[in-house]
Amino acid sequence: MVRKLHVWYRPEPLKTSIGRHADKIESRLEPIFRRYLKYLVEQSPESLVVKYVPSGIPDAPIETVASTRAKEKPDSAENLEFKVLTPAFYSRFVYYAHDFEAIFCELSESNTIWVSNPKLLPRLFVKKQPPAPFQTASYLDYGCFMAIKELRRRPERIERPLTSSQAGPTTQPQKDIRGFRLSSMDGYVLSQEDDKSRRIYRNSVLALFLADRIALGSVDILQLELWVFRFLLAYAVNSLAIHT
């Protein structure tokens, strides 16, 4: 009798599970995402109250934010709980150029978030106006965010756990032919955050994107590569100085 070998793919987080601790990049991105979500709620013309539940950040508080209209007429406000199930969401969110696509994919495909009332999501994340033109007075910001725009690509889906007996035929992922642009969160960071937060955001996002290209997706390997490069550069400069 031949027994089938069960193969488990990467598990999805559950609403009731306790997620892992966030890594350094995720810990840096969480406060920025929190402020961005708060900004979206406060700027919304809808009557919304959003309860945000973070993941993976020790002592990070649960926060409830109300739109201006909800504050004026609290009895008519609609409530939405936005729960992050894994801190991987924070690093995955910045890969998307479109907010609603990010939320839809992370909710229905990769299961990194859970929301209590999905029908309210378009009211919060679908933009009714085109994004403002890219403007910055800093050449460094301009260069970094243009690099982010060029390197951005949609993240791979986190597969649900399936056994080999349940797995269906694999399909090749379709190439996204849309032109990637600065995301709404990029625009928020450029227009609303201070210099320190902009630096944290752009460095974190660039580290993620560059790691995907040249460091097997590992920021730690990327940092090691940069250290080796600096060491070799310093050695070369020192050697030239000795021989001149």
mmCIF file of C-alpha atoms in Angstrom:
data_model
loop_
_atom_site.group_PDB
_atom_site.id
_atom_site.type_symbol
_atom_site.label_atom_id
_atom_site.label_comp_id
_atom_site.label_asym_id
_atom_site.label_seq_id
_atom_site.Cartn_x
_atom_site.Cartn_y
_atom_site.Cartn_z
ATOM 1 C CA MET A 1 0.000 0.000 0.000
ATOM 2 C CA VAL A 2 1.420 3.350 -1.047
ATOM 3 C CA ARG A 3 0.859 6.211 1.371
ATOM 4 C CA LYS A 4 0.604 9.720 0.006
ATOM 5 C CA LEU A 5 3.044 12.237 1.377
ATOM 6 C CA HIS A 6 1.286 15.332 2.675
ATOM 7 C CA VAL A 7 3.038 18.570 1.834
ATOM 8 C CA TRP A 8 2.104 21.725 3.734
ATOM 9 C CA TYR A 9 2.508 25.114 2.173
ATOM 10 C CA ARG A 10 3.072 28.348 4.054
ATOM 11 C CA PRO A 11 0.319 28.655 6.692
ATOM 12 C CA GLU A 12 -2.030 31.594 6.757
ATOM 13 C CA PRO A 13 -2.590 33.549 9.971
ATOM 14 C CA LEU A 14 -5.892 33.151 11.771
ATOM 15 C CA LYS A 15 -8.045 35.880 13.291
ATOM 16 C CA THR A 16 -7.666 34.381 16.762
ATOM 17 C CA SER A 17 -3.994 33.439 16.511
ATOM 18 C CA ILE A 18 -1.119 35.257 18.203
ATOM 19 C CA GLY A 19 1.222 36.452 15.480
ATOM 20 C CA ARG A 20 5.004 36.617 15.573
ATOM 21 C CA HIS A 21 6.915 39.700 16.631
ATOM 22 C CA ALA A 22 7.606 42.263 13.934
ATOM 23 C CA ASP A 23 11.085 42.539 12.487
ATOM 24 C CA LYS A 24 12.984 45.836 12.307
ATOM 25 C CA ILE A 25 11.470 46.981 8.997
ATOM 26 C CA GLU A 26 7.923 46.065 10.023
ATOM 27 C CA SER A 27 8.372 47.847 13.359
ATOM 28 C CA ARG A 28 9.397 51.010 11.519
ATOM 29 C CA LEU A 29 6.532 50.855 9.042
ATOM 30 C CA GLU A 30 3.736 50.144 11.543
ATOM 31 C CA PRO A 31 3.576 53.650 13.103
ATOM 32 C CA ILE A 32 3.562 55.215 9.640
ATOM 33 C CA PHE A 33 0.763 52.932 8.451
ATOM 34 C CA ARG A 34 -1.155 53.687 11.659
ATOM 35 C CA ARG A 35 -0.927 57.424 11.010
ATOM 36 C CA TYR A 36 -1.825 56.925 7.350
ATOM 37 C CA LEU A 37 -4.949 54.953 8.266
ATOM 38 C CA LYS A 38 -5.885 57.633 10.794
ATOM 39 C CA TYR A 39 -5.379 60.280 8.106
ATOM 40 C CA LEU A 40 -7.660 58.413 5.683
ATOM 41 C CA VAL A 41 -10.406 58.113 8.286
ATOM 42 C CA GLU A 42 -10.199 61.750 9.342
ATOM 43 C CA GLN A 43 -10.236 62.927 5.709
ATOM 44 C CA SER A 44 -13.139 60.683 4.715
ATOM 45 C CA PRO A 45 -16.469 62.375 3.911
ATOM 46 C CA GLU A 46 -18.227 59.235 5.151
ATOM 47 C CA SER A 47 -19.522 58.678 8.671
ATOM 48 C CA LEU A 48 -17.006 56.050 9.796
ATOM 49 C CA VAL A 49 -15.494 54.856 13.052
ATOM 50 C CA VAL A 50 -12.479 52.589 12.565
ATOM 51 C CA LYS A 51 -10.944 50.442 15.276
ATOM 52 C CA TYR A 52 -7.353 49.589 14.374
ATOM 53 C CA VAL A 53 -5.760 46.503 15.958
ATOM 54 C CA PRO A 54 -2.001 46.199 15.264
ATOM 55 C CA SER A 55 0.073 43.027 15.193
ATOM 56 C CA GLY A 56 3.577 42.067 16.240
ATOM 57 C CA ILE A 57 4.489 45.311 18.012
ATOM 58 C CA PRO A 58 4.794 44.932 21.803
ATOM 59 C CA ASP A 59 2.718 47.490 23.705
ATOM 60 C CA ALA A 60 1.330 49.012 20.488
ATOM 61 C CA PRO A 61 -2.108 50.310 21.468
ATOM 62 C CA ILE A 62 -5.419 49.563 19.822
ATOM 63 C CA GLU A 63 -6.715 52.832 18.418
ATOM 64 C CA THR A 64 -10.197 53.994 17.462
ATOM 65 C CA VAL A 65 -10.523 56.860 14.987
ATOM 66 C CA ALA A 66 -13.668 58.666 13.861
ATOM 67 C CA SER A 67 -14.214 60.745 10.754
ATOM 68 C CA THR A 68 -15.375 64.343 11.088
ATOM 69 C CA ARG A 69 -18.894 63.399 10.047
ATOM 70 C CA ALA A 70 -18.988 60.553 12.575
ATOM 71 C CA LYS A 71 -17.975 62.955 15.338
ATOM 72 C CA GLU A 72 -20.759 65.333 14.363
ATOM 73 C CA LYS A 73 -23.413 62.590 14.161
ATOM 74 C CA PRO A 74 -22.157 59.570 16.137
ATOM 75 C CA ASP A 75 -25.546 57.822 16.038
ATOM 76 C CA SER A 76 -25.367 57.468 12.256
ATOM 77 C CA ALA A 77 -21.739 56.311 12.147
ATOM 78 C CA GLU A 78 -20.822 52.904 10.750
ATOM 79 C CA ASN A 79 -18.170 50.900 12.568
ATOM 80 C CA LEU A 80 -15.265 48.996 11.078
ATOM 81 C CA GLU A 81 -12.686 46.910 12.908
ATOM 82 C CA PHE A 82 -9.401 46.651 11.017
ATOM 83 C CA LYS A 83 -7.256 43.906 12.515
ATOM 84 C CA VAL A 84 -3.751 43.116 11.304
ATOM 85 C CA LEU A 85 -3.144 39.365 11.679
ATOM 86 C CA THR A 86 0.585 39.332 10.993
ATOM 87 C CA PRO A 87 3.209 42.101 10.930
ATOM 88 C CA ALA A 88 4.115 40.918 7.423
ATOM 89 C CA PHE A 89 1.183 43.083 6.327
ATOM 90 C CA TYR A 90 3.140 46.282 6.994
ATOM 91 C CA SER A 91 5.997 45.337 4.680
ATOM 92 C CA ARG A 92 3.646 43.858 2.058
ATOM 93 C CA PHE A 93 1.374 46.915 1.927
ATOM 94 C CA VAL A 94 4.128 49.195 0.610
ATOM 95 C CA TYR A 95 4.611 46.971 -2.454
ATOM 96 C CA TYR A 96 1.210 47.925 -3.855
ATOM 97 C CA ALA A 97 0.676 51.074 -5.897
ATOM 98 C CA HIS A 98 -3.079 51.067 -5.227
ATOM 99 C CA ASP A 99 -4.568 51.032 -1.727
ATOM 100 C CA PHE A 100 -7.773 49.169 -2.504
ATOM 101 C CA GLU A 101 -5.911 46.479 -4.426
ATOM 102 C CA ALA A 102 -3.586 46.074 -1.442
ATOM 103 C CA ILE A 103 -6.430 45.741 1.044
ATOM 104 C CA PHE A 104 -8.473 43.428 -1.187
ATOM 105 C CA CYS A 105 -5.536 41.095 -1.908
ATOM 106 C CA GLU A 106 -4.259 41.023 1.660
ATOM 107 C CA LEU A 107 -7.771 40.345 2.959
ATOM 108 C CA SER A 108 -9.087 37.800 0.469
ATOM 109 C CA GLU A 109 -5.913 36.146 -0.835
ATOM 110 C CA SER A 110 -3.012 36.386 1.596
ATOM 111 C CA ASN A 111 -5.125 36.741 4.748
ATOM 112 C CA THR A 112 -2.783 39.116 6.539
ATOM 113 C CA ILE A 113 -5.686 41.260 7.776
ATOM 114 C CA TRP A 114 -9.262 40.805 8.967
ATOM 115 C CA VAL A 115 -12.046 43.383 8.822
ATOM 116 C CA SER A 116 -15.440 43.256 10.462
ATOM 117 C CA ASN A 117 -17.376 44.877 7.618
ATOM 118 C CA PRO A 118 -15.665 44.515 4.213
ATOM 119 C CA LYS A 119 -18.352 46.486 2.368
ATOM 120 C CA LEU A 120 -17.085 49.650 4.083
ATOM 121 C CA LEU A 121 -13.560 49.294 2.683
ATOM 122 C CA PRO A 122 -14.230 51.119 -0.624
ATOM 123 C CA ARG A 123 -15.446 54.142 1.333
ATOM 124 C CA LEU A 124 -12.077 54.322 3.027
ATOM 125 C CA PHE A 125 -9.557 53.148 0.447
ATOM 126 C CA VAL A 126 -11.034 53.975 -2.969
ATOM 127 C CA LYS A 127 -9.842 57.419 -4.016
ATOM 128 C CA LYS A 128 -12.468 59.570 -5.720
ATOM 129 C CA GLN A 129 -9.856 61.996 -7.036
ATOM 130 C CA PRO A 130 -6.601 61.341 -8.920
ATOM 131 C CA PRO A 131 -3.434 61.497 -6.814
ATOM 132 C CA ALA A 132 -1.714 64.853 -6.513
ATOM 133 C CA PRO A 133 1.395 65.422 -8.667
ATOM 134 C CA PHE A 134 4.669 64.247 -7.174
ATOM 135 C CA GLN A 135 6.239 67.272 -5.497
ATOM 136 C CA THR A 136 9.216 67.546 -3.172
ATOM 137 C CA ALA A 137 11.792 70.214 -2.447
ATOM 138 C CA SER A 138 14.469 67.630 -1.620
ATOM 139 C CA TYR A 139 16.590 66.121 -4.377
ATOM 140 C CA LEU A 140 17.277 63.151 -2.098
ATOM 141 C CA ASP A 141 13.559 62.508 -1.577
ATOM 142 C CA TYR A 142 12.968 62.870 -5.308
ATOM 143 C CA GLY A 143 15.662 60.361 -6.190
ATOM 144 C CA CYS A 144 14.624 57.853 -3.530
ATOM 145 C CA PHE A 145 10.919 57.964 -4.326
ATOM 146 C CA MET A 146 11.552 57.708 -8.054
ATOM 147 C CA ALA A 147 13.632 54.609 -7.302
ATOM 148 C CA ILE A 148 10.757 53.263 -5.191
ATOM 149 C CA LYS A 149 8.405 53.855 -8.113
ATOM 150 C CA GLU A 150 10.651 51.965 -10.540
ATOM 151 C CA LEU A 151 11.374 49.051 -8.181
ATOM 152 C CA ARG A 152 7.814 48.584 -6.931
ATOM 153 C CA ARG A 153 6.036 45.382 -7.913
ATOM 154 C CA ARG A 154 3.095 43.477 -6.497
ATOM 155 C CA PRO A 155 4.118 40.940 -3.818
ATOM 156 C CA GLU A 156 3.553 37.241 -4.287
ATOM 157 C CA ARG A 157 0.437 35.809 -2.762
ATOM 158 C CA ILE A 158 0.745 33.963 0.557
ATOM 159 C CA GLU A 159 -0.693 30.534 -0.170
ATOM 160 C CA ARG A 160 -3.167 28.819 2.116
ATOM 161 C CA PRO A 161 -2.087 25.545 3.729
ATOM 162 C CA LEU A 162 -3.018 22.696 1.396
ATOM 163 C CA THR A 163 -1.991 19.079 1.419
ATOM 164 C CA SER A 164 -0.659 17.430 -1.716
ATOM 165 C CA SER A 165 -3.949 15.564 -2.070
ATOM 166 C CA GLN A 166 -5.872 18.861 -2.027
ATOM 167 C CA ALA A 167 -3.577 20.879 -4.223
ATOM 168 C CA GLY A 168 -4.846 21.619 -7.682
ATOM 169 C CA PRO A 169 -2.835 22.324 -10.813
ATOM 170 C CA THR A 170 -0.451 25.229 -10.438
ATOM 171 C CA THR A 171 -0.986 28.290 -12.558
ATOM 172 C CA GLN A 172 1.563 30.808 -13.658
ATOM 173 C CA PRO A 173 0.997 34.260 -12.116
ATOM 174 C CA GLN A 174 -0.108 36.804 -14.677
ATOM 175 C CA LYS A 175 2.166 39.735 -15.312
ATOM 176 C CA ASP A 176 0.818 43.079 -14.161
ATOM 177 C CA ILE A 177 0.959 45.293 -17.252
ATOM 178 C CA ARG A 178 -0.156 48.467 -15.490
ATOM 179 C CA GLY A 179 2.368 51.207 -15.013
ATOM 180 C CA PHE A 180 3.395 51.375 -11.382
ATOM 181 C CA ARG A 181 3.340 54.796 -9.794
ATOM 182 C CA LEU A 182 3.852 56.393 -6.454
ATOM 183 C CA SER A 183 1.286 54.999 -4.066
ATOM 184 C CA SER A 184 -1.147 57.066 -2.032
ATOM 185 C CA MET A 185 0.865 56.195 1.054
ATOM 186 C CA ASP A 186 4.012 57.491 -0.673
ATOM 187 C CA GLY A 187 2.172 60.736 -1.333
ATOM 188 C CA TYR A 188 0.962 60.907 2.252
ATOM 189 C CA VAL A 189 4.490 60.437 3.592
ATOM 190 C CA LEU A 190 5.859 63.141 1.296
ATOM 191 C CA SER A 191 3.151 65.663 2.122
ATOM 192 C CA GLN A 192 2.251 64.941 5.754
ATOM 193 C CA GLU A 193 5.193 63.326 7.560
ATOM 194 C CA ASP A 194 8.270 65.083 8.955
ATOM 195 C CA ASP A 195 11.840 64.663 7.709
ATOM 196 C CA LYS A 196 12.656 61.854 10.148
ATOM 197 C CA SER A 197 9.587 59.801 9.211
ATOM 198 C CA ARG A 198 10.186 60.350 5.489
ATOM 199 C CA ARG A 199 13.741 59.099 5.917
ATOM 200 C CA ILE A 200 12.593 56.030 7.868
ATOM 201 C CA TYR A 201 9.920 55.244 5.289
ATOM 202 C CA ARG A 202 12.025 55.665 2.162
ATOM 203 C CA ASN A 203 14.991 53.754 3.631
ATOM 204 C CA SER A 204 12.750 50.899 4.781
ATOM 205 C CA VAL A 205 10.895 50.587 1.476
ATOM 206 C CA LEU A 206 14.069 50.823 -0.588
ATOM 207 C CA ALA A 207 15.703 48.167 1.599
ATOM 208 C CA LEU A 208 12.779 45.805 0.958
ATOM 209 C CA PHE A 209 12.751 46.418 -2.787
ATOM 210 C CA LEU A 210 16.530 46.185 -3.217
ATOM 211 C CA ALA A 211 16.680 43.029 -1.109
ATOM 212 C CA ASP A 212 14.231 41.405 -3.517
ATOM 213 C CA ARG A 213 16.477 42.253 -6.461
ATOM 214 C CA ILE A 214 19.979 41.563 -5.167
ATOM 215 C CA ALA A 215 19.766 39.808 -1.789
ATOM 216 C CA LEU A 216 17.307 36.915 -2.152
ATOM 217 C CA GLY A 217 14.601 38.968 -0.454
ATOM 218 C CA SER A 218 16.559 39.263 2.799
ATOM 219 C CA VAL A 219 17.264 42.691 4.266
ATOM 220 C CA ASP A 220 19.912 41.096 6.509
ATOM 221 C CA ILE A 221 21.773 39.756 3.462
ATOM 222 C CA LEU A 222 21.444 43.171 1.814
ATOM 223 C CA GLN A 223 23.042 44.833 4.838
ATOM 224 C CA LEU A 224 25.861 42.277 4.760
ATOM 225 C CA GLU A 225 26.421 42.969 1.060
ATOM 226 C CA LEU A 226 26.566 46.705 1.734
ATOM 227 C CA TRP A 227 29.058 46.153 4.554
ATOM 228 C CA VAL A 228 31.288 44.043 2.293
ATOM 229 C CA PHE A 229 31.037 46.662 -0.464
ATOM 230 C CA ARG A 230 32.050 49.445 1.917
ATOM 231 C CA PHE A 231 34.944 47.364 3.234
ATOM 232 C CA LEU A 232 36.222 46.628 -0.277
ATOM 233 C CA LEU A 233 35.798 50.261 -1.297
ATOM 234 C CA ALA A 234 37.714 51.468 1.752
ATOM 235 C CA TYR A 235 40.425 48.881 1.091
ATOM 236 C CA ALA A 236 40.729 49.981 -2.549
ATOM 237 C CA VAL A 237 40.935 53.665 -1.620
ATOM 238 C CA ASN A 238 43.530 52.922 1.041
ATOM 239 C CA SER A 239 45.596 50.858 -1.411
ATOM 240 C CA LEU A 240 45.536 53.672 -3.968
ATOM 241 C CA ALA A 241 46.611 56.164 -1.316
ATOM 242 C CA ILE A 242 49.570 53.986 -0.319
ATOM 243 C CA HIS A 243 50.807 53.592 -3.901
ATOM 244 C CA THR A 244 50.543 57.270 -4.825
#
